[in-house]
Amino acid sequence: MNGSIYERELLNILSGDERSIEMISRSRDPYYKYVLSSLIERPFYVTRAAGSLGADLVAIRDDYSMVIEVKSSERDKLIFSENSGTKQEQALRLHNKCLKSGLFITYAYRLKKASGDPWHFFTIKSDVEYKGNLSGLYNILPKQEVTKNGNFILQWSSGLPLLKLVSYLNNII
């Protein structure tokens, strides 16, 4: 499957699409279904961003704004280098562009064939002090690891699962 399928999947989930939420919750426990179903009542306005040099999705609601870059792989680890096809310079460009707007880039990593929650979330470490709800969101998101050469790493198992992200965003304990 190409990456745009996963962009659409996440877009539909965050937009509160009942069919998409039912599909991803199908074999999960009732709590997982309950948490994700909260997006039906409290969805984000999500749009796909055009072009390969920008972020993939922008999700906004009255209390949060997220600039999202979607990554997918069958491997647990993605290293942002020319060899893996993910570009370090794109990550830095997005990061710097978001900083100017008082935002941060959110990485949504979809592990193909994952058992359990396939979506995990990350951001890039920053010295900026975010305001309001963005501050709390930034603080709960794991920060990308960095290789000795300075390339970013997404270690899927270290990310924040979709269930926990939605629980946080919709104040579900």
Coordinates of C-alpha atoms in Angstrom, one line a residue:
M1 CA 0.0 0.0 0.0
N2 CA 1.3 3.4 -0.8
G3 CA 1.5 6.1 1.9
S4 CA -1.5 8.1 0.7
I5 CA -3.7 5.3 1.9
Y6 CA -2.5 5.8 5.4
E7 CA -2.8 9.6 5.2
R8 CA -6.5 9.0 4.3
E9 CA -6.9 6.5 7.1
L10 CA -5.6 9.0 9.7
L11 CA -7.6 11.8 8.1
N12 CA -10.8 9.8 8.4
I13 CA -10.1 8.8 12.0
L14 CA -9.3 12.3 13.2
S15 CA -12.3 13.6 11.3
G16 CA -14.6 11.3 13.2
D17 CA -15.6 9.1 10.3
E18 CA -17.7 6.4 11.9
R19 CA -16.8 3.7 9.4
S20 CA -13.1 4.3 9.7
I21 CA -13.3 4.3 13.5
E22 CA -15.3 1.1 13.4
M23 CA -12.7 -0.5 11.1
I24 CA -9.7 0.3 13.2
S25 CA -11.5 -0.6 16.4
R26 CA -13.0 -3.9 15.1
S27 CA -10.8 -6.3 17.0
R28 CA -10.0 -4.0 20.0
D29 CA -11.4 -3.9 23.5
P30 CA -14.4 -1.8 24.4
Y31 CA -12.3 0.9 25.9
Y32 CA -10.3 1.4 22.7
K33 CA -13.6 1.7 20.8
Y34 CA -15.0 4.1 23.3
V35 CA -12.0 6.4 23.2
L36 CA -11.8 6.5 19.4
S37 CA -15.6 7.0 19.1
S38 CA -15.1 10.2 21.1
L39 CA -13.8 11.6 17.8
I40 CA -17.3 11.2 16.3
E41 CA -18.6 13.8 18.8
R42 CA -15.5 15.9 18.9
P43 CA -13.8 15.6 15.5
F44 CA -11.0 17.6 13.9
Y45 CA -11.3 19.5 10.6
V46 CA -8.5 17.6 8.7
T47 CA -7.2 18.5 5.3
R48 CA -4.5 16.9 3.2
A49 CA -1.7 19.3 2.3
A50 CA -0.6 19.3 -1.3
G51 CA 3.0 18.8 -2.4
S52 CA 5.8 16.5 -1.3
L53 CA 7.8 19.2 0.5
G54 CA 5.2 20.1 3.1
A55 CA 3.3 18.2 5.8
D56 CA 0.8 15.6 4.8
L57 CA -2.2 16.7 7.0
V58 CA -3.4 19.7 9.0
A59 CA -5.8 18.9 11.8
I60 CA -7.6 21.8 13.6
R61 CA -10.2 22.1 16.2
D62 CA -11.2 24.9 18.6
D63 CA -8.6 23.8 21.1
Y64 CA -5.7 22.2 19.0
S65 CA -3.8 22.6 15.8
M66 CA -1.6 19.8 14.5
V67 CA 0.7 19.8 11.5
I68 CA 1.1 16.1 10.7
E69 CA 3.7 14.2 8.6
V70 CA 2.6 10.6 8.0
K71 CA 5.2 7.8 7.8
S72 CA 4.5 4.1 7.3
S73 CA 6.7 1.1 7.3
E74 CA 6.8 -2.6 8.0
R75 CA 9.9 -1.9 10.1
D76 CA 9.9 -0.8 13.7
K77 CA 12.6 1.9 13.0
L78 CA 12.9 4.6 10.4
I79 CA 16.1 6.5 10.1
F80 CA 15.8 9.9 8.2
S81 CA 18.6 9.6 5.7
E82 CA 18.8 9.6 1.9
N83 CA 19.1 5.8 1.9
S84 CA 15.7 5.2 3.6
G85 CA 13.9 7.6 1.3
T86 CA 12.9 9.9 4.2
K87 CA 14.8 13.2 4.1
Q88 CA 16.4 14.8 7.1
E89 CA 16.3 18.2 5.4
Q90 CA 12.5 18.0 4.8
A91 CA 12.1 17.3 8.6
L92 CA 14.2 20.3 9.5
R93 CA 12.4 22.5 7.0
L94 CA 9.0 21.5 8.4
H95 CA 10.2 21.9 11.9
N96 CA 11.5 25.4 11.3
K97 CA 8.4 26.4 9.4
C98 CA 6.2 25.3 12.3
L99 CA 8.4 27.0 14.8
K100 CA 7.8 30.4 13.1
S101 CA 4.0 29.9 13.6
G102 CA 4.2 28.8 17.2
L103 CA 3.5 25.2 16.2
F104 CA 5.4 21.9 16.0
I105 CA 5.4 19.0 13.5
T106 CA 3.7 15.9 14.7
Y107 CA 4.9 12.6 13.1
A108 CA 2.3 9.9 12.8
Y109 CA 4.0 6.5 12.2
R110 CA 1.8 3.7 10.9
L111 CA 3.4 0.3 11.4
K112 CA 2.1 -2.0 8.8
K113 CA 0.9 -5.4 10.0
A114 CA 1.1 -4.2 13.7
S115 CA -0.6 -6.2 16.4
G116 CA -2.3 -3.7 18.6
D117 CA -2.5 0.1 17.9
P118 CA -0.8 0.6 14.5
W119 CA -0.5 4.4 14.9
H120 CA 2.2 6.0 17.1
F121 CA 3.0 9.7 17.4
F122 CA 6.2 11.8 17.9
T123 CA 7.6 15.3 17.5
I124 CA 11.0 16.9 17.2
K125 CA 12.7 18.3 20.4
S126 CA 12.6 22.0 20.6
D127 CA 13.7 24.8 23.0
V128 CA 10.4 26.7 22.3
E129 CA 8.0 27.1 25.1
Y130 CA 4.6 26.4 23.6
K131 CA 1.5 28.1 24.9
G132 CA -1.9 26.8 26.0
N133 CA -3.1 23.3 25.0
L134 CA -0.2 23.0 22.6
S135 CA 2.2 23.0 25.5
G136 CA 0.6 19.9 27.1
L137 CA 0.4 18.1 23.8
Y138 CA 4.1 18.8 23.0
N139 CA 5.1 17.6 26.4
I140 CA 3.3 14.2 26.1
L141 CA 4.6 13.5 22.6
P142 CA 7.9 11.4 22.6
K143 CA 10.7 13.3 20.9
Q144 CA 12.5 11.8 17.9
E145 CA 15.8 10.1 18.7
V146 CA 18.9 11.2 16.8
T147 CA 21.8 9.1 15.3
K148 CA 25.4 10.1 16.0
N149 CA 25.4 11.6 12.5
G150 CA 22.4 13.9 13.5
N151 CA 19.7 12.1 11.5
F152 CA 16.3 11.7 13.1
I153 CA 15.0 8.2 14.1
L154 CA 11.4 7.1 14.6
Q155 CA 11.4 4.1 16.8
W156 CA 7.7 3.0 16.5
S157 CA 7.7 1.2 19.9
S158 CA 8.7 4.4 21.6
G159 CA 5.9 6.5 20.2
L160 CA 2.6 7.6 21.8
P161 CA -0.2 5.2 20.7
L162 CA -3.3 6.7 19.0
L163 CA -5.4 5.5 21.9
K164 CA -3.4 7.6 24.4
L165 CA -3.3 10.6 22.0
V166 CA -7.0 10.7 21.6
S167 CA -7.6 10.1 25.3
Y168 CA -5.4 13.2 26.0
L169 CA -7.0 15.3 23.3
N170 CA -10.6 14.5 24.4
N171 CA -9.9 14.5 28.1
I172 CA -10.7 10.9 28.7
I173 CA -9.2 9.2 31.7

